[in-house]
N, CA, C and O atoms as CSV, one atom per row, in Angstrom:
chain,resi,resn,atom,element,x,y,z
A,1,MET,N,N,-2.913,1.639,3.367
A,1,MET,CA,C,-1.505,1.462,3.132
A,1,MET,C,C,-1.075,2.244,1.889
A,1,MET,O,O,0.026,2.791,1.828
A,2,ILE,N,N,-1.956,2.280,0.920
A,2,ILE,CA,C,-1.648,3.026,-0.298
A,2,ILE,C,C,-1.576,4.516,0.005
A,2,ILE,O,O,-0.694,5.212,-0.497
A,3,ILE,N,N,-2.495,5.002,0.817
A,3,ILE,CA,C,-2.515,6.424,1.153
A,3,ILE,C,C,-1.265,6.798,1.946
A,3,ILE,O,O,-0.660,7.841,1.700
A,4,LEU,N,N,-0.880,5.950,2.895
A,4,LEU,CA,C,0.338,6.208,3.672
A,4,LEU,C,C,1.563,6.211,2.767
A,4,LEU,O,O,2.465,7.027,2.958
A,5,GLY,N,N,1.610,5.321,1.795
A,5,GLY,CA,C,2.716,5.289,0.845
A,5,GLY,C,C,2.804,6.564,0.030
A,5,GLY,O,O,3.894,7.088,-0.197
A,6,VAL,N,N,1.652,7.068,-0.414
A,6,VAL,CA,C,1.637,8.314,-1.188
A,6,VAL,C,C,2.077,9.492,-0.329
A,6,VAL,O,O,2.828,10.353,-0.787
A,7,ILE,N,N,1.610,9.532,0.920
A,7,ILE,CA,C,2.003,10.611,1.824
A,7,ILE,C,C,3.507,10.591,2.054
A,7,ILE,O,O,4.154,11.637,2.010
A,8,LEU,N,N,4.071,9.406,2.300
A,8,LEU,CA,C,5.511,9.311,2.509
A,8,LEU,C,C,6.295,9.675,1.257
A,8,LEU,O,O,7.366,10.274,1.350
A,9,LEU,N,N,5.772,9.321,0.087
A,9,LEU,CA,C,6.415,9.717,-1.168
A,9,LEU,C,C,6.465,11.238,-1.296
A,9,LEU,O,O,7.497,11.797,-1.667
A,10,ILE,N,N,5.373,11.897,-0.995
A,10,ILE,CA,C,5.317,13.352,-1.104
A,10,ILE,C,C,6.258,14.014,-0.096
A,10,ILE,O,O,7.004,14.929,-0.442
A,11,ILE,N,N,6.215,13.543,1.154
A,11,ILE,CA,C,7.089,14.109,2.179
A,11,ILE,C,C,8.556,13.864,1.829
A,11,ILE,O,O,9.391,14.756,1.978
A,12,GLY,N,N,8.866,12.658,1.366
A,12,GLY,CA,C,10.236,12.350,0.981
A,12,GLY,C,C,10.707,13.181,-0.193
A,12,GLY,O,O,11.873,13.572,-0.246
A,13,PHE,N,N,9.824,13.455,-1.132
A,13,PHE,CA,C,10.178,14.285,-2.286
A,13,PHE,C,C,10.413,15.732,-1.871
A,13,PHE,O,O,11.364,16.366,-2.326
A,14,LEU,N,N,9.540,16.255,-1.000
A,14,LEU,CA,C,9.653,17.654,-0.587
A,14,LEU,C,C,10.849,17.907,0.319
A,14,LEU,O,O,11.479,18.962,0.234
A,15,THR,N,N,11.168,16.948,1.187
A,15,THR,CA,C,12.277,17.141,2.123
A,15,THR,C,C,13.605,16.624,1.594
A,15,THR,O,O,14.660,16.990,2.112
A,16,GLY,N,N,13.567,15.788,0.583
A,16,GLY,CA,C,14.804,15.246,0.028
A,16,GLY,C,C,15.338,14.044,0.783
A,16,GLY,O,O,16.482,13.640,0.572
A,17,LEU,N,N,14.528,13.466,1.660
A,17,LEU,CA,C,14.958,12.286,2.415
A,17,LEU,C,C,14.657,11.033,1.592
A,17,LEU,O,O,13.497,10.703,1.345
A,18,SER,N,N,15.697,10.356,1.181
A,18,SER,CA,C,15.519,9.200,0.308
A,18,SER,C,C,14.918,8.006,1.045
A,18,SER,O,O,14.282,7.158,0.419
A,19,ILE,N,N,15.108,7.924,2.361
A,19,ILE,CA,C,14.554,6.789,3.100
A,19,ILE,C,C,13.021,6.855,3.103
A,19,ILE,O,O,12.361,5.820,3.007
A,20,LEU,N,N,12.453,8.055,3.214
A,20,LEU,CA,C,10.993,8.188,3.157
A,20,LEU,C,C,10.482,7.851,1.762
A,20,LEU,O,O,9.418,7.248,1.617
A,21,TRP,N,N,11.226,8.233,0.751
A,21,TRP,CA,C,10.878,7.927,-0.632
A,21,TRP,C,C,10.835,6.416,-0.828
A,21,TRP,O,O,9.896,5.889,-1.426
A,22,THR,N,N,11.859,5.716,-0.320
A,22,THR,CA,C,11.953,4.263,-0.472
A,22,THR,C,C,10.828,3.553,0.276
A,22,THR,O,O,10.189,2.653,-0.270
A,23,ILE,N,N,10.586,3.950,1.514
A,23,ILE,CA,C,9.518,3.333,2.305
A,23,ILE,C,C,8.162,3.596,1.658
A,23,ILE,O,O,7.297,2.720,1.648
A,24,GLY,N,N,7.976,4.794,1.120
A,24,GLY,CA,C,6.730,5.128,0.449
A,24,GLY,C,C,6.477,4.248,-0.765
A,24,GLY,O,O,5.352,3.798,-0.983
A,25,ILE,N,N,7.515,4.002,-1.555
A,25,ILE,CA,C,7.374,3.135,-2.731
A,25,ILE,C,C,7.034,1.715,-2.311
A,25,ILE,O,O,6.173,1.074,-2.914
A,26,ILE,N,N,7.711,1.218,-1.274
A,26,ILE,CA,C,7.458,-0.141,-0.795
A,26,ILE,C,C,6.014,-0.276,-0.307
A,26,ILE,O,O,5.332,-1.241,-0.653
A,27,LEU,N,N,5.542,0.686,0.495
A,27,LEU,CA,C,4.169,0.630,1.001
A,27,LEU,C,C,3.152,0.747,-0.130
A,27,LEU,O,O,2.108,0.095,-0.106
A,28,LEU,N,N,3.460,1.571,-1.108
A,28,LEU,CA,C,2.560,1.727,-2.244
A,28,LEU,C,C,2.434,0.429,-3.035
A,28,LEU,O,O,1.333,0.051,-3.435
A,29,VAL,N,N,3.541,-0.249,-3.261
A,29,VAL,CA,C,3.521,-1.502,-4.018
A,29,VAL,C,C,2.800,-2.603,-3.240
A,29,VAL,O,O,1.978,-3.324,-3.805
A,30,ILE,N,N,3.103,-2.733,-1.955
A,30,ILE,CA,C,2.452,-3.759,-1.142
A,30,ILE,C,C,0.948,-3.493,-1.042
A,30,ILE,O,O,0.144,-4.420,-1.142
A,31,GLY,N,N,0.573,-2.236,-0.846
A,31,GLY,CA,C,-0.842,-1.885,-0.782
A,31,GLY,C,C,-1.568,-2.187,-2.081
A,31,GLY,O,O,-2.700,-2.669,-2.065
A,32,ALA,N,N,-0.923,-1.905,-3.202
A,32,ALA,CA,C,-1.544,-2.185,-4.504
A,32,ALA,C,C,-1.717,-3.688,-4.716
A,32,ALA,O,O,-2.748,-4.129,-5.226
A,33,ILE,N,N,-0.724,-4.466,-4.332
A,33,ILE,CA,C,-0.820,-5.927,-4.477
A,33,ILE,C,C,-1.957,-6.479,-3.618
A,33,ILE,O,O,-2.742,-7.304,-4.084
A,34,LEU,N,N,-2.048,-6.029,-2.371
A,34,LEU,CA,C,-3.121,-6.503,-1.497
A,34,LEU,C,C,-4.484,-6.060,-2.002
A,34,LEU,O,O,-5.458,-6.805,-1.888
A,35,TRP,N,N,-4.568,-4.863,-2.557
A,35,TRP,CA,C,-5.829,-4.363,-3.099
A,35,TRP,C,C,-6.269,-5.196,-4.299
A,35,TRP,O,O,-7.446,-5.534,-4.428
A,36,ILE,N,N,-5.328,-5.522,-5.169
A,36,ILE,CA,C,-5.654,-6.328,-6.345
A,36,ILE,C,C,-6.074,-7.732,-5.932
A,36,ILE,O,O,-7.042,-8.273,-6.468
A,37,LEU,N,N,-5.353,-8.326,-4.982
A,37,LEU,CA,C,-5.732,-9.664,-4.516
A,37,LEU,C,C,-7.115,-9.664,-3.885
A,37,LEU,O,O,-7.891,-10.597,-4.093
A,38,GLY,N,N,-7.428,-8.631,-3.120
A,38,GLY,CA,C,-8.755,-8.550,-2.517
A,38,GLY,C,C,-9.844,-8.320,-3.548
A,38,GLY,O,O,-10.965,-8.804,-3.390
A,39,ALA,N,N,-9.521,-7.582,-4.606
A,39,ALA,CA,C,-10.518,-7.279,-5.629
A,39,ALA,C,C,-10.876,-8.500,-6.470
A,39,ALA,O,O,-11.999,-8.596,-6.965
A,40,VAL,N,N,-9.944,-9.431,-6.639
A,40,VAL,CA,C,-10.227,-10.615,-7.453
A,40,VAL,C,C,-10.822,-11.748,-6.627
A,40,VAL,O,O,-11.064,-12.838,-7.145
A,41,GLY,N,N,-11.057,-11.491,-5.339
A,41,GLY,CA,C,-11.721,-12.480,-4.504
A,41,GLY,C,C,-10.789,-13.425,-3.782
A,41,GLY,O,O,-11.244,-14.400,-3.183
A,42,ARG,N,N,-9.511,-13.163,-3.824
A,42,ARG,CA,C,-8.549,-14.024,-3.132
A,42,ARG,C,C,-8.516,-13.663,-1.653
A,42,ARG,O,O,-8.546,-12.486,-1.293
A,43,GLU,N,N,-8.453,-14.692,-0.791
A,43,GLU,CA,C,-8.356,-14.440,0.644
A,43,GLU,C,C,-6.984,-13.870,0.970
A,43,GLU,O,O,-5.962,-14.402,0.536
A,44,VAL,N,N,-6.966,-12.791,1.731
A,44,VAL,CA,C,-5.702,-12.174,2.136
A,44,VAL,C,C,-5.585,-12.330,3.652
A,44,VAL,O,O,-6.418,-11.817,4.400
A,45,GLY,N,N,-4.565,-13.028,4.093
A,45,GLY,CA,C,-4.364,-13.229,5.527
A,45,GLY,C,C,-5.374,-14.181,6.144
A,45,GLY,O,O,-5.599,-14.129,7.354
A,46,GLY,N,N,-5.994,-15.053,5.345
A,46,GLY,CA,C,-6.935,-16.012,5.892
A,46,GLY,C,C,-8.298,-15.424,6.195
A,46,GLY,O,O,-9.103,-16.058,6.876
A,47,ARG,N,N,-8.573,-14.227,5.706
A,47,ARG,CA,C,-9.854,-13.594,5.992
A,47,ARG,C,C,-10.729,-13.616,4.755
A,47,ARG,O,O,-10.267,-13.409,3.633
A,48,ARG,N,N,-11.983,-13.869,4.988
A,48,ARG,CA,C,-12.936,-13.927,3.886
A,48,ARG,C,C,-14.042,-12.913,4.164
A,48,ARG,O,O,-14.604,-12.877,5.258
A,49,HIS,N,N,-14.342,-12.101,3.175
A,49,HIS,CA,C,-15.384,-11.075,3.335
A,49,HIS,C,C,-16.588,-11.488,2.503
A,49,HIS,O,O,-16.446,-11.873,1.342
A,50,TYR,N,N,-17.755,-11.408,3.090
A,50,TYR,CA,C,-18.977,-11.803,2.406
A,50,TYR,C,C,-19.796,-10.576,2.046
A,50,TYR,O,O,-20.784,-10.283,2.719
A,51,TRP,N,N,-19.418,-9.860,1.015
A,51,TRP,CA,C,-20.227,-8.754,0.535
A,51,TRP,C,C,-20.184,-8.679,-0.892
A,51,TRP,O,O,-20.813,-7.800,-1.483
């Protein structure tokens, strides 16, 4: 999700489409939040990983 957000940010910046820029920022923020929650051991979506 973070990678898709960065790609949309770049495409939105290069083409000047503000909607891609906005969606990219939203995906980047949501991806970062989920990544941080997963890194601290919190269950995300009811899933537990044993590694």
